[in-house]
Amino acid sequence: MRGAALAALIVTALLAGPVRAEAIELFPSECDASPPLEDLVGPYRLSVFPGMLTDGVRSVAASHQSSHPVSLILMGEDLLLQDT
């Protein structure tokens, strides 16, 4: 009898668990984390370190470290990187 009562208690707890479960968002969605594009416009410094640069089709070896002044500009709804 004790075993049956214990088994019934465990089954009840297991079945009730999903009812009480809450969805927890570990990471905000991309839309929540993205600032308005206007807030990103301005001067920046672009640094390149040794490694491989790729656009998914081509790969270029970057064998040295370099740093360049650049600006982010807004053209319509597109944010562009402009060499200054």
JSON list of N, CA and C in Angstrom, two decimals:
[
{"chain": "A", "resi": 1, "resn": "MET", "atom": "N", "xyz": [0.82, -1.20, 0.00]},
{"chain": "A", "resi": 1, "resn": "MET", "atom": "CA", "xyz": [0.00, 0.00, 0.00]},
{"chain": "A", "resi": 1, "resn": "MET", "atom": "C", "xyz": [0.86, 1.26, 0.00]},
{"chain": "A", "resi": 2, "resn": "ARG", "atom": "N", "xyz": [1.94, 1.20, 0.79]},
{"chain": "A", "resi": 2, "resn": "ARG", "atom": "CA", "xyz": [2.82, 2.36, 0.85]},
{"chain": "A", "resi": 2, "resn": "ARG", "atom": "C", "xyz": [3.47, 2.62, -0.51]},
{"chain": "A", "resi": 3, "resn": "GLY", "atom": "N", "xyz": [3.86, 1.55, -1.18]},
{"chain": "A", "resi": 3, "resn": "GLY", "atom": "CA", "xyz": [4.48, 1.67, -2.50]},
{"chain": "A", "resi": 3, "resn": "GLY", "atom": "C", "xyz": [3.52, 2.26, -3.51]},
{"chain": "A", "resi": 4, "resn": "ALA", "atom": "N", "xyz": [2.26, 1.86, -3.45]},
{"chain": "A", "resi": 4, "resn": "ALA", "atom": "CA", "xyz": [1.26, 2.39, -4.38]},
{"chain": "A", "resi": 4, "resn": "ALA", "atom": "C", "xyz": [1.00, 3.87, -4.12]},
{"chain": "A", "resi": 5, "resn": "ALA", "atom": "N", "xyz": [0.96, 4.24, -2.85]},
{"chain": "A", "resi": 5, "resn": "ALA", "atom": "CA", "xyz": [0.74, 5.65, -2.50]},
{"chain": "A", "resi": 5, "resn": "ALA", "atom": "C", "xyz": [1.92, 6.50, -2.95]},
{"chain": "A", "resi": 6, "resn": "LEU", "atom": "N", "xyz": [3.13, 5.99, -2.76]},
{"chain": "A", "resi": 6, "resn": "LEU", "atom": "CA", "xyz": [4.33, 6.71, -3.18]},
{"chain": "A", "resi": 6, "resn": "LEU", "atom": "C", "xyz": [4.38, 6.84, -4.71]},
{"chain": "A", "resi": 7, "resn": "ALA", "atom": "N", "xyz": [4.02, 5.77, -5.40]},
{"chain": "A", "resi": 7, "resn": "ALA", "atom": "CA", "xyz": [4.00, 5.82, -6.86]},
{"chain": "A", "resi": 7, "resn": "ALA", "atom": "C", "xyz": [2.96, 6.82, -7.36]},
{"chain": "A", "resi": 8, "resn": "ALA", "atom": "N", "xyz": [1.80, 6.85, -6.72]},
{"chain": "A", "resi": 8, "resn": "ALA", "atom": "CA", "xyz": [0.74, 7.79, -7.09]},
{"chain": "A", "resi": 8, "resn": "ALA", "atom": "C", "xyz": [1.20, 9.22, -6.86]},
{"chain": "A", "resi": 9, "resn": "LEU", "atom": "N", "xyz": [1.93, 9.46, -5.76]},
{"chain": "A", "resi": 9, "resn": "LEU", "atom": "CA", "xyz": [2.43, 10.80, -5.44]},
{"chain": "A", "resi": 9, "resn": "LEU", "atom": "C", "xyz": [3.46, 11.25, -6.48]},
{"chain": "A", "resi": 10, "resn": "ILE", "atom": "N", "xyz": [4.34, 10.34, -6.88]},
{"chain": "A", "resi": 10, "resn": "ILE", "atom": "CA", "xyz": [5.37, 10.67, -7.88]},
{"chain": "A", "resi": 10, "resn": "ILE", "atom": "C", "xyz": [4.73, 10.96, -9.22]},
{"chain": "A", "resi": 11, "resn": "VAL", "atom": "N", "xyz": [3.78, 10.13, -9.64]},
{"chain": "A", "resi": 11, "resn": "VAL", "atom": "CA", "xyz": [3.10, 10.34, -10.92]},
{"chain": "A", "resi": 11, "resn": "VAL", "atom": "C", "xyz": [2.36, 11.67, -10.91]},
{"chain": "A", "resi": 12, "resn": "THR", "atom": "N", "xyz": [1.69, 11.98, -9.80]},
{"chain": "A", "resi": 12, "resn": "THR", "atom": "CA", "xyz": [0.97, 13.26, -9.69]},
{"chain": "A", "resi": 12, "resn": "THR", "atom": "C", "xyz": [1.93, 14.43, -9.80]},
{"chain": "A", "resi": 13, "resn": "ALA", "atom": "N", "xyz": [3.09, 14.33, -9.13]},
{"chain": "A", "resi": 13, "resn": "ALA", "atom": "CA", "xyz": [4.08, 15.41, -9.18]},
{"chain": "A", "resi": 13, "resn": "ALA", "atom": "C", "xyz": [4.63, 15.57, -10.59]},
{"chain": "A", "resi": 14, "resn": "LEU", "atom": "N", "xyz": [4.88, 14.45, -11.28]},
{"chain": "A", "resi": 14, "resn": "LEU", "atom": "CA", "xyz": [5.41, 14.52, -12.64]},
{"chain": "A", "resi": 14, "resn": "LEU", "atom": "C", "xyz": [4.39, 15.11, -13.61]},
{"chain": "A", "resi": 15, "resn": "LEU", "atom": "N", "xyz": [3.14, 14.75, -13.45]},
{"chain": "A", "resi": 15, "resn": "LEU", "atom": "CA", "xyz": [2.10, 15.27, -14.34]},
{"chain": "A", "resi": 15, "resn": "LEU", "atom": "C", "xyz": [1.78, 16.74, -14.05]},
{"chain": "A", "resi": 16, "resn": "ALA", "atom": "N", "xyz": [1.93, 17.15, -12.81]},
{"chain": "A", "resi": 16, "resn": "ALA", "atom": "CA", "xyz": [1.62, 18.53, -12.44]},
{"chain": "A", "resi": 16, "resn": "ALA", "atom": "C", "xyz": [2.77, 19.47, -12.80]},
{"chain": "A", "resi": 17, "resn": "GLY", "atom": "N", "xyz": [3.98, 18.93, -12.99]},
{"chain": "A", "resi": 17, "resn": "GLY", "atom": "CA", "xyz": [5.15, 19.75, -13.29]},
{"chain": "A", "resi": 17, "resn": "GLY", "atom": "C", "xyz": [4.99, 20.64, -14.50]},
{"chain": "A", "resi": 18, "resn": "PRO", "atom": "N", "xyz": [4.62, 20.08, -15.66]},
{"chain": "A", "resi": 18, "resn": "PRO", "atom": "CA", "xyz": [4.49, 20.93, -16.85]},
{"chain": "A", "resi": 18, "resn": "PRO", "atom": "C", "xyz": [3.41, 21.99, -16.72]},
{"chain": "A", "resi": 19, "resn": "VAL", "atom": "N", "xyz": [2.41, 21.77, -15.89]},
{"chain": "A", "resi": 19, "resn": "VAL", "atom": "CA", "xyz": [1.36, 22.77, -15.72]},
{"chain": "A", "resi": 19, "resn": "VAL", "atom": "C", "xyz": [1.92, 24.01, -15.05]},
{"chain": "A", "resi": 20, "resn": "ARG", "atom": "N", "xyz": [2.86, 23.81, -14.12]},
{"chain": "A", "resi": 20, "resn": "ARG", "atom": "CA", "xyz": [3.43, 24.93, -13.39]},
{"chain": "A", "resi": 20, "resn": "ARG", "atom": "C", "xyz": [4.64, 25.53, -14.08]},
{"chain": "A", "resi": 21, "resn": "ALA", "atom": "N", "xyz": [5.14, 24.91, -15.13]},
{"chain": "A", "resi": 21, "resn": "ALA", "atom": "CA", "xyz": [6.35, 25.38, -15.80]},
{"chain": "A", "resi": 21, "resn": "ALA", "atom": "C", "xyz": [6.14, 26.76, -16.42]},
{"chain": "A", "resi": 22, "resn": "GLU", "atom": "N", "xyz": [7.18, 27.57, -16.35]},
{"chain": "A", "resi": 22, "resn": "GLU", "atom": "CA", "xyz": [7.14, 28.90, -16.96]},
{"chain": "A", "resi": 22, "resn": "GLU", "atom": "C", "xyz": [8.20, 28.97, -18.05]},
{"chain": "A", "resi": 23, "resn": "ALA", "atom": "N", "xyz": [7.89, 29.70, -19.09]},
{"chain": "A", "resi": 23, "resn": "ALA", "atom": "CA", "xyz": [8.87, 29.89, -20.16]},
{"chain": "A", "resi": 23, "resn": "ALA", "atom": "C", "xyz": [9.86, 30.95, -19.70]},
{"chain": "A", "resi": 24, "resn": "ILE", "atom": "N", "xyz": [11.14, 30.62, -19.76]},
{"chain": "A", "resi": 24, "resn": "ILE", "atom": "CA", "xyz": [12.19, 31.56, -19.36]},
{"chain": "A", "resi": 24, "resn": "ILE", "atom": "C", "xyz": [12.98, 31.90, -20.61]},
{"chain": "A", "resi": 25, "resn": "GLU", "atom": "N", "xyz": [13.06, 33.19, -20.91]},
{"chain": "A", "resi": 25, "resn": "GLU", "atom": "CA", "xyz": [13.81, 33.64, -22.07]},
{"chain": "A", "resi": 25, "resn": "GLU", "atom": "C", "xyz": [15.24, 33.94, -21.63]},
{"chain": "A", "resi": 26, "resn": "LEU", "atom": "N", "xyz": [16.18, 33.07, -22.05]},
{"chain": "A", "resi": 26, "resn": "LEU", "atom": "CA", "xyz": [17.56, 33.24, -21.64]},
{"chain": "A", "resi": 26, "resn": "LEU", "atom": "C", "xyz": [18.24, 34.39, -22.36]},
{"chain": "A", "resi": 27, "resn": "PHE", "atom": "N", "xyz": [17.93, 34.56, -23.62]},
{"chain": "A", "resi": 27, "resn": "PHE", "atom": "CA", "xyz": [18.54, 35.61, -24.42]},
{"chain": "A", "resi": 27, "resn": "PHE", "atom": "C", "xyz": [17.43, 36.43, -25.07]},
{"chain": "A", "resi": 28, "resn": "PRO", "atom": "N", "xyz": [17.59, 37.75, -25.10]},
{"chain": "A", "resi": 28, "resn": "PRO", "atom": "CA", "xyz": [16.55, 38.55, -25.76]},
{"chain": "A", "resi": 28, "resn": "PRO", "atom": "C", "xyz": [16.57, 38.28, -27.26]},
{"chain": "A", "resi": 29, "resn": "SER", "atom": "N", "xyz": [15.44, 38.49, -27.90]},
{"chain": "A", "resi": 29, "resn": "SER", "atom": "CA", "xyz": [15.39, 38.30, -29.34]},
{"chain": "A", "resi": 29, "resn": "SER", "atom": "C", "xyz": [16.23, 39.38, -30.01]},
{"chain": "A", "resi": 30, "resn": "GLU", "atom": "N", "xyz": [16.57, 39.16, -31.26]},
{"chain": "A", "resi": 30, "resn": "GLU", "atom": "CA", "xyz": [17.41, 40.12, -31.99]},
{"chain": "A", "resi": 30, "resn": "GLU", "atom": "C", "xyz": [16.77, 41.50, -32.01]},
{"chain": "A", "resi": 31, "resn": "CYS", "atom": "N", "xyz": [15.47, 41.54, -32.17]},
{"chain": "A", "resi": 31, "resn": "CYS", "atom": "CA", "xyz": [14.78, 42.83, -32.23]},
{"chain": "A", "resi": 31, "resn": "CYS", "atom": "C", "xyz": [14.87, 43.57, -30.90]},
{"chain": "A", "resi": 32, "resn": "ASP", "atom": "N", "xyz": [14.82, 42.84, -29.79]},
{"chain": "A", "resi": 32, "resn": "ASP", "atom": "CA", "xyz": [14.90, 43.48, -28.48]},
{"chain": "A", "resi": 32, "resn": "ASP", "atom": "C", "xyz": [16.29, 44.03, -28.20]},
{"chain": "A", "resi": 33, "resn": "ALA", "atom": "N", "xyz": [17.32, 43.38, -28.77]},
{"chain": "A", "resi": 33, "resn": "ALA", "atom": "CA", "xyz": [18.70, 43.75, -28.47]},
{"chain": "A", "resi": 33, "resn": "ALA", "atom": "C", "xyz": [19.26, 44.78, -29.45]},
{"chain": "A", "resi": 34, "resn": "SER", "atom": "N", "xyz": [18.60, 45.03, -30.55]},
{"chain": "A", "resi": 34, "resn": "SER", "atom": "CA", "xyz": [19.13, 45.93, -31.58]},
{"chain": "A", "resi": 34, "resn": "SER", "atom": "C", "xyz": [18.76, 47.38, -31.29]},
{"chain": "A", "resi": 35, "resn": "PRO", "atom": "N", "xyz": [19.77, 48.26, -31.22]},
{"chain": "A", "resi": 35, "resn": "PRO", "atom": "CA", "xyz": [19.46, 49.68, -31.04]},
{"chain": "A", "resi": 35, "resn": "PRO", "atom": "C", "xyz": [18.96, 50.26, -32.36]},
{"chain": "A", "resi": 36, "resn": "PRO", "atom": "N", "xyz": [18.33, 51.42, -32.32]},
{"chain": "A", "resi": 36, "resn": "PRO", "atom": "CA", "xyz": [17.93, 52.08, -33.58]},
{"chain": "A", "resi": 36, "resn": "PRO", "atom": "C", "xyz": [19.19, 52.38, -34.41]},
{"chain": "A", "resi": 37, "resn": "LEU", "atom": "N", "xyz": [19.09, 52.23, -35.72]},
{"chain": "A", "resi": 37, "resn": "LEU", "atom": "CA", "xyz": [20.24, 52.46, -36.60]},
{"chain": "A", "resi": 37, "resn": "LEU", "atom": "C", "xyz": [20.82, 53.86, -36.45]},
{"chain": "A", "resi": 38, "resn": "GLU", "atom": "N", "xyz": [19.97, 54.84, -36.20]},
{"chain": "A", "resi": 38, "resn": "GLU", "atom": "CA", "xyz": [20.43, 56.22, -36.05]},
{"chain": "A", "resi": 38, "resn": "GLU", "atom": "C", "xyz": [21.42, 56.35, -34.90]},
{"chain": "A", "resi": 39, "resn": "ASP", "atom": "N", "xyz": [21.28, 55.51, -33.88]},
{"chain": "A", "resi": 39, "resn": "ASP", "atom": "CA", "xyz": [22.19, 55.57, -32.72]},
{"chain": "A", "resi": 39, "resn": "ASP", "atom": "C", "xyz": [23.57, 55.03, -33.04]},
{"chain": "A", "resi": 40, "resn": "LEU", "atom": "N", "xyz": [23.73, 54.29, -34.14]},
{"chain": "A", "resi": 40, "resn": "LEU", "atom": "CA", "xyz": [25.01, 53.71, -34.51]},
{"chain": "A", "resi": 40, "resn": "LEU", "atom": "C", "xyz": [25.81, 54.59, -35.46]},
{"chain": "A", "resi": 41, "resn": "VAL", "atom": "N", "xyz": [25.20, 55.58, -36.05]},
{"chain": "A", "resi": 41, "resn": "VAL", "atom": "CA", "xyz": [25.86, 56.46, -37.02]},
{"chain": "A", "resi": 41, "resn": "VAL", "atom": "C", "xyz": [26.96, 57.26, -36.32]},
{"chain": "A", "resi": 42, "resn": "GLY", "atom": "N", "xyz": [28.14, 57.34, -36.97]},
{"chain": "A", "resi": 42, "resn": "GLY", "atom": "CA", "xyz": [29.23, 58.14, -36.43]},
{"chain": "A", "resi": 42, "resn": "GLY", "atom": "C", "xyz": [30.58, 57.53, -36.72]},
{"chain": "A", "resi": 43, "resn": "PRO", "atom": "N", "xyz": [31.63, 58.16, -36.19]},
{"chain": "A", "resi": 43, "resn": "PRO", "atom": "CA", "xyz": [33.00, 57.68, -36.44]},
{"chain": "A", "resi": 43, "resn": "PRO", "atom": "C", "xyz": [33.36, 56.50, -35.54]},
{"chain": "A", "resi": 44, "resn": "TYR", "atom": "N", "xyz": [34.13, 55.57, -36.11]},
{"chain": "A", "resi": 44, "resn": "TYR", "atom": "CA", "xyz": [34.61, 54.39, -35.38]},
{"chain": "A", "resi": 44, "resn": "TYR", "atom": "C", "xyz": [36.04, 54.11, -35.80]},
{"chain": "A", "resi": 45, "resn": "ARG", "atom": "N", "xyz": [36.67, 53.17, -35.13]},
{"chain": "A", "resi": 45, "resn": "ARG", "atom": "CA", "xyz": [37.99, 52.69, -35.51]},
{"chain": "A", "resi": 45, "resn": "ARG", "atom": "C", "xyz": [37.86, 51.20, -35.76]},
{"chain": "A", "resi": 46, "resn": "LEU", "atom": "N", "xyz": [38.21, 50.76, -36.98]},
{"chain": "A", "resi": 46, "resn": "LEU", "atom": "CA", "xyz": [38.14, 49.36, -37.37]},
{"chain": "A", "resi": 46, "resn": "LEU", "atom": "C", "xyz": [39.52, 48.75, -37.23]},
{"chain": "A", "resi": 47, "resn": "SER", "atom": "N", "xyz": [39.64, 47.72, -36.41]},
{"chain": "A", "resi": 47, "resn": "SER", "atom": "CA", "xyz": [40.91, 47.02, -36.21]},
{"chain": "A", "resi": 47, "resn": "SER", "atom": "C", "xyz": [40.81, 45.63, -36.79]},
{"chain": "A", "resi": 48, "resn": "VAL", "atom": "N", "xyz": [41.85, 45.25, -37.54]},
{"chain": "A", "resi": 48, "resn": "VAL", "atom": "CA", "xyz": [41.92, 43.92, -38.15]},
{"chain": "A", "resi": 48, "resn": "VAL", "atom": "C", "xyz": [43.12, 43.21, -37.55]},
{"chain": "A", "resi": 49, "resn": "PHE", "atom": "N", "xyz": [42.89, 41.98, -37.09]},
{"chain": "A", "resi": 49, "resn": "PHE", "atom": "CA", "xyz": [43.94, 41.19, -36.48]},
{"chain": "A", "resi": 49, "resn": "PHE", "atom": "C", "xyz": [44.24, 39.99, -37.37]},
{"chain": "A", "resi": 50, "resn": "PRO", "atom": "N", "xyz": [45.40, 39.36, -37.19]},
{"chain": "A", "resi": 50, "resn": "PRO", "atom": "CA", "xyz": [45.74, 38.20, -38.01]},
{"chain": "A", "resi": 50, "resn": "PRO", "atom": "C", "xyz": [44.63, 37.14, -37.97]},
{"chain": "A", "resi": 51, "resn": "GLY", "atom": "N", "xyz": [44.33, 36.58, -39.12]},
{"chain": "A", "resi": 51, "resn": "GLY", "atom": "CA", "xyz": [43.31, 35.56, -39.22]},
{"chain": "A", "resi": 51, "resn": "GLY", "atom": "C", "xyz": [42.82, 35.44, -40.65]},
{"chain": "A", "resi": 52, "resn": "MET", "atom": "N", "xyz": [41.64, 34.89, -40.82]},
{"chain": "A", "resi": 52, "resn": "MET", "atom": "CA", "xyz": [41.04, 34.74, -42.14]},
{"chain": "A", "resi": 52, "resn": "MET", "atom": "C", "xyz": [39.76, 35.56, -42.20]},
{"chain": "A", "resi": 53, "resn": "LEU", "atom": "N", "xyz": [39.61, 36.33, -43.25]},
{"chain": "A", "resi": 53, "resn": "LEU", "atom": "CA", "xyz": [38.38, 37.08, -43.49]},
{"chain": "A", "resi": 53, "resn": "LEU", "atom": "C", "xyz": [37.61, 36.35, -44.59]},
{"chain": "A", "resi": 54, "resn": "THR", "atom": "N", "xyz": [36.33, 36.14, -44.38]},
{"chain": "A", "resi": 54, "resn": "THR", "atom": "CA", "xyz": [35.54, 35.45, -45.39]},
{"chain": "A", "resi": 54, "resn": "THR", "atom": "C", "xyz": [34.16, 36.07, -45.49]},
{"chain": "A", "resi": 55, "resn": "ASP", "atom": "N", "xyz": [33.61, 36.04, -46.70]},
{"chain": "A", "resi": 55, "resn": "ASP", "atom": "CA", "xyz": [32.24, 36.52, -46.91]},
{"chain": "A", "resi": 55, "resn": "ASP", "atom": "C", "xyz": [31.33, 35.34, -47.24]},
{"chain": "A", "resi": 56, "resn": "GLY", "atom": "N", "xyz": [31.80, 34.14, -47.00]},
{"chain": "A", "resi": 56, "resn": "GLY", "atom": "CA", "xyz": [31.02, 32.94, -47.29]},
{"chain": "A", "resi": 56, "resn": "GLY", "atom": "C", "xyz": [31.39, 32.32, -48.62]},
{"chain": "A", "resi": 57, "resn": "VAL", "atom": "N", "xyz": [32.02, 33.11, -49.51]},
{"chain": "A", "resi": 57, "resn": "VAL", "atom": "CA", "xyz": [32.42, 32.61, -50.82]},
{"chain": "A", "resi": 57, "resn": "VAL", "atom": "C", "xyz": [33.94, 32.67, -50.95]},
{"chain": "A", "resi": 58, "resn": "ARG", "atom": "N", "xyz": [34.49, 33.83, -50.64]},
{"chain": "A", "resi": 58, "resn": "ARG", "atom": "CA", "xyz": [35.93, 34.04, -50.76]},
{"chain": "A", "resi": 58, "resn": "ARG", "atom": "C", "xyz": [36.56, 34.13, -49.38]},
{"chain": "A", "resi": 59, "resn": "SER", "atom": "N", "xyz": [37.84, 33.77, -49.30]},
{"chain": "A", "resi": 59, "resn": "SER", "atom": "CA", "xyz": [38.60, 33.92, -48.05]},
{"chain": "A", "resi": 59, "resn": "SER", "atom": "C", "xyz": [39.88, 34.68, -48.35]},
{"chain": "A", "resi": 60, "resn": "VAL", "atom": "N", "xyz": [40.23, 35.57, -47.46]},
{"chain": "A", "resi": 60, "resn": "VAL", "atom": "CA", "xyz": [41.44, 36.37, -47.61]},
{"chain": "A", "resi": 60, "resn": "VAL", "atom": "C", "xyz": [42.21, 36.27, -46.30]},
{"chain": "A", "resi": 61, "resn": "ALA", "atom": "N", "xyz": [43.52, 36.02, -46.40]},
{"chain": "A", "resi": 61, "resn": "ALA", "atom": "CA", "xyz": [44.35, 35.94, -45.21]},
{"chain": "A", "resi": 61, "resn": "ALA", "atom": "C", "xyz": [44.71, 37.35, -44.75]},
{"chain": "A", "resi": 62, "resn": "ALA", "atom": "N", "xyz": [44.47, 37.64, -43.49]},
{"chain": "A", "resi": 62, "resn": "ALA", "atom": "CA", "xyz": [44.88, 38.91, -42.89]},
{"chain": "A", "resi": 62, "resn": "ALA", "atom": "C", "xyz": [46.06, 38.57, -41.99]},
{"chain": "A", "resi": 63, "resn": "SER", "atom": "N", "xyz": [47.29, 38.79, -42.49]},
{"chain": "A", "resi": 63, "resn": "SER", "atom": "CA", "xyz": [48.47, 38.32, -41.78]},
{"chain": "A", "resi": 63, "resn": "SER", "atom": "C", "xyz": [49.07, 39.34, -40.82]},
{"chain": "A", "resi": 64, "resn": "HIS", "atom": "N", "xyz": [48.53, 40.54, -40.81]},
{"chain": "A", "resi": 64, "resn": "HIS", "atom": "CA", "xyz": [49.08, 41.56, -39.92]},
{"chain": "A", "resi": 64, "resn": "HIS", "atom": "C", "xyz": [47.94, 42.33, -39.24]},
{"chain": "A", "resi": 65, "resn": "GLN", "atom": "N", "xyz": [48.31, 43.07, -38.23]},
{"chain": "A", "resi": 65, "resn": "GLN", "atom": "CA", "xyz": [47.32, 43.88, -37.52]},
{"chain": "A", "resi": 65, "resn": "GLN", "atom": "C", "xyz": [47.32, 45.28, -38.12]},
{"chain": "A", "resi": 66, "resn": "SER", "atom": "N", "xyz": [46.12, 45.81, -38.33]},
{"chain": "A", "resi": 66, "resn": "SER", "atom": "CA", "xyz": [46.00, 47.17, -38.83]},
{"chain": "A", "resi": 66, "resn": "SER", "atom": "C", "xyz": [44.77, 47.82, -38.22]},
{"chain": "A", "resi": 67, "resn": "SER", "atom": "N", "xyz": [44.76, 49.13, -38.26]},
{"chain": "A", "resi": 67, "resn": "SER", "atom": "CA", "xyz": [43.64, 49.88, -37.69]},
{"chain": "A", "resi": 67, "resn": "SER", "atom": "C", "xyz": [43.34, 51.05, -38.61]},
{"chain": "A", "resi": 68, "resn": "HIS", "atom": "N", "xyz": [42.04, 51.28, -38.88]},
{"chain": "A", "resi": 68, "resn": "HIS", "atom": "CA", "xyz": [41.64, 52.32, -39.83]},
{"chain": "A", "resi": 68, "resn": "HIS", "atom": "C", "xyz": [40.47, 53.12, -39.27]},
{"chain": "A", "resi": 69, "resn": "PRO", "atom": "N", "xyz": [40.47, 54.43, -39.53]},
{"chain": "A", "resi": 69, "resn": "PRO", "atom": "CA", "xyz": [39.28, 55.20, -39.15]},
{"chain": "A", "resi": 69, "resn": "PRO", "atom": "C", "xyz": [38.16, 54.94, -40.17]},
{"chain": "A", "resi": 70, "resn": "VAL", "atom": "N", "xyz": [36.97, 54.69, -39.70]},
{"chain": "A", "resi": 70, "resn": "VAL", "atom": "CA", "xyz": [35.81, 54.45, -40.56]},
{"chain": "A", "resi": 70, "resn": "VAL", "atom": "C", "xyz": [34.61, 55.20, -39.96]},
{"chain": "A", "resi": 71, "resn": "SER", "atom": "N", "xyz": [33.56, 55.30, -40.75]},
{"chain": "A", "resi": 71, "resn": "SER", "atom": "CA", "xyz": [32.32, 55.89, -40.27]},
{"chain": "A", "resi": 71, "resn": "SER", "atom": "C", "xyz": [31.16, 54.99, -40.65]},
{"chain": "A", "resi": 72, "resn": "LEU", "atom": "N", "xyz": [30.18, 54.92, -39.80]},
{"chain": "A", "resi": 72, "resn": "LEU", "atom": "CA", "xyz": [28.93, 54.26, -40.14]},
{"chain": "A", "resi": 72, "resn": "LEU", "atom": "C", "xyz": [27.97, 55.35, -40.57]},
{"chain": "A", "resi": 73, "resn": "ILE", "atom": "N", "xyz": [27.40, 55.19, -41.76]},
{"chain": "A", "resi": 73, "resn": "ILE", "atom": "CA", "xyz": [26.45, 56.18, -42.29]},
{"chain": "A", "resi": 73, "resn": "ILE", "atom": "C", "xyz": [25.14, 55.47, -42.61]},
{"chain": "A", "resi": 74, "resn": "LEU", "atom": "N", "xyz": [24.09, 56.23, -42.62]},
{"chain": "A", "resi": 74, "resn": "LEU", "atom": "CA", "xyz": [22.76, 55.68, -42.90]},
{"chain": "A", "resi": 74, "resn": "LEU", "atom": "C", "xyz": [22.33, 56.16, -44.28]},
{"chain": "A", "resi": 75, "resn": "MET", "atom": "N", "xyz": [22.05, 55.21, -45.18]},
{"chain": "A", "resi": 75, "resn": "MET", "atom": "CA", "xyz": [21.54, 55.50, -46.51]},
{"chain": "A", "resi": 75, "resn": "MET", "atom": "C", "xyz": [20.19, 54.84, -46.64]},
{"chain": "A", "resi": 76, "resn": "GLY", "atom": "N", "xyz": [19.14, 55.61, -46.50]},
{"chain": "A", "resi": 76, "resn": "GLY", "atom": "CA", "xyz": [17.80, 55.04, -46.49]},
{"chain": "A", "resi": 76, "resn": "GLY", "atom": "C", "xyz": [17.63, 54.20, -45.25]},
{"chain": "A", "resi": 77, "resn": "GLU", "atom": "N", "xyz": [17.39, 52.89, -45.42]},
{"chain": "A", "resi": 77, "resn": "GLU", "atom": "CA", "xyz": [17.26, 51.98, -44.29]},
{"chain": "A", "resi": 77, "resn": "GLU", "atom": "C", "xyz": [18.50, 51.10, -44.11]},
{"chain": "A", "resi": 78, "resn": "ASP", "atom": "N", "xyz": [19.57, 51.41, -44.85]},
{"chain": "A", "resi": 78, "resn": "ASP", "atom": "CA", "xyz": [20.79, 50.61, -44.80]},
{"chain": "A", "resi": 78, "resn": "ASP", "atom": "C", "xyz": [21.89, 51.33, -44.02]},
{"chain": "A", "resi": 79, "resn": "LEU", "atom": "N", "xyz": [22.56, 50.61, -43.14]},
{"chain": "A", "resi": 79, "resn": "LEU", "atom": "CA", "xyz": [23.70, 51.13, -42.40]},
{"chain": "A", "resi": 79, "resn": "LEU", "atom": "C", "xyz": [24.95, 50.71, -43.14]},
{"chain": "A", "resi": 80, "resn": "LEU", "atom": "N", "xyz": [25.77, 51.66, -43.59]},
{"chain": "A", "resi": 80, "resn": "LEU", "atom": "CA", "xyz": [26.95, 51.38, -44.42]},
{"chain": "A", "resi": 80, "resn": "LEU", "atom": "C", "xyz": [28.21, 51.76, -43.69]},
{"chain": "A", "resi": 81, "resn": "LEU", "atom": "N", "xyz": [29.29, 51.00, -43.94]},
{"chain": "A", "resi": 81, "resn": "LEU", "atom": "CA", "xyz": [30.61, 51.28, -43.41]},
{"chain": "A", "resi": 81, "resn": "LEU", "atom": "C", "xyz": [31.37, 52.05, -44.47]},
{"chain": "A", "resi": 82, "resn": "GLN", "atom": "N", "xyz": [31.84, 53.24, -44.12]},
{"chain": "A", "resi": 82, "resn": "GLN", "atom": "CA", "xyz": [32.53, 54.11, -45.08]},
{"chain": "A", "resi": 82, "resn": "GLN", "atom": "C", "xyz": [33.95, 54.34, -44.60]},
{"chain": "A", "resi": 83, "resn": "ASP", "atom": "N", "xyz": [34.91, 54.11, -45.49]},
{"chain": "A", "resi": 83, "resn": "ASP", "atom": "CA", "xyz": [36.31, 54.37, -45.18]},
{"chain": "A", "resi": 83, "resn": "ASP", "atom": "C", "xyz": [36.53, 55.88, -45.18]},
{"chain": "A", "resi": 84, "resn": "THR", "atom": "N", "xyz": [37.18, 56.39, -44.14]},
{"chain": "A", "resi": 84, "resn": "THR", "atom": "CA", "xyz": [37.41, 57.85, -44.09]},
{"chain": "A", "resi": 84, "resn": "THR", "atom": "C", "xyz": [38.86, 58.19, -44.26]}
]
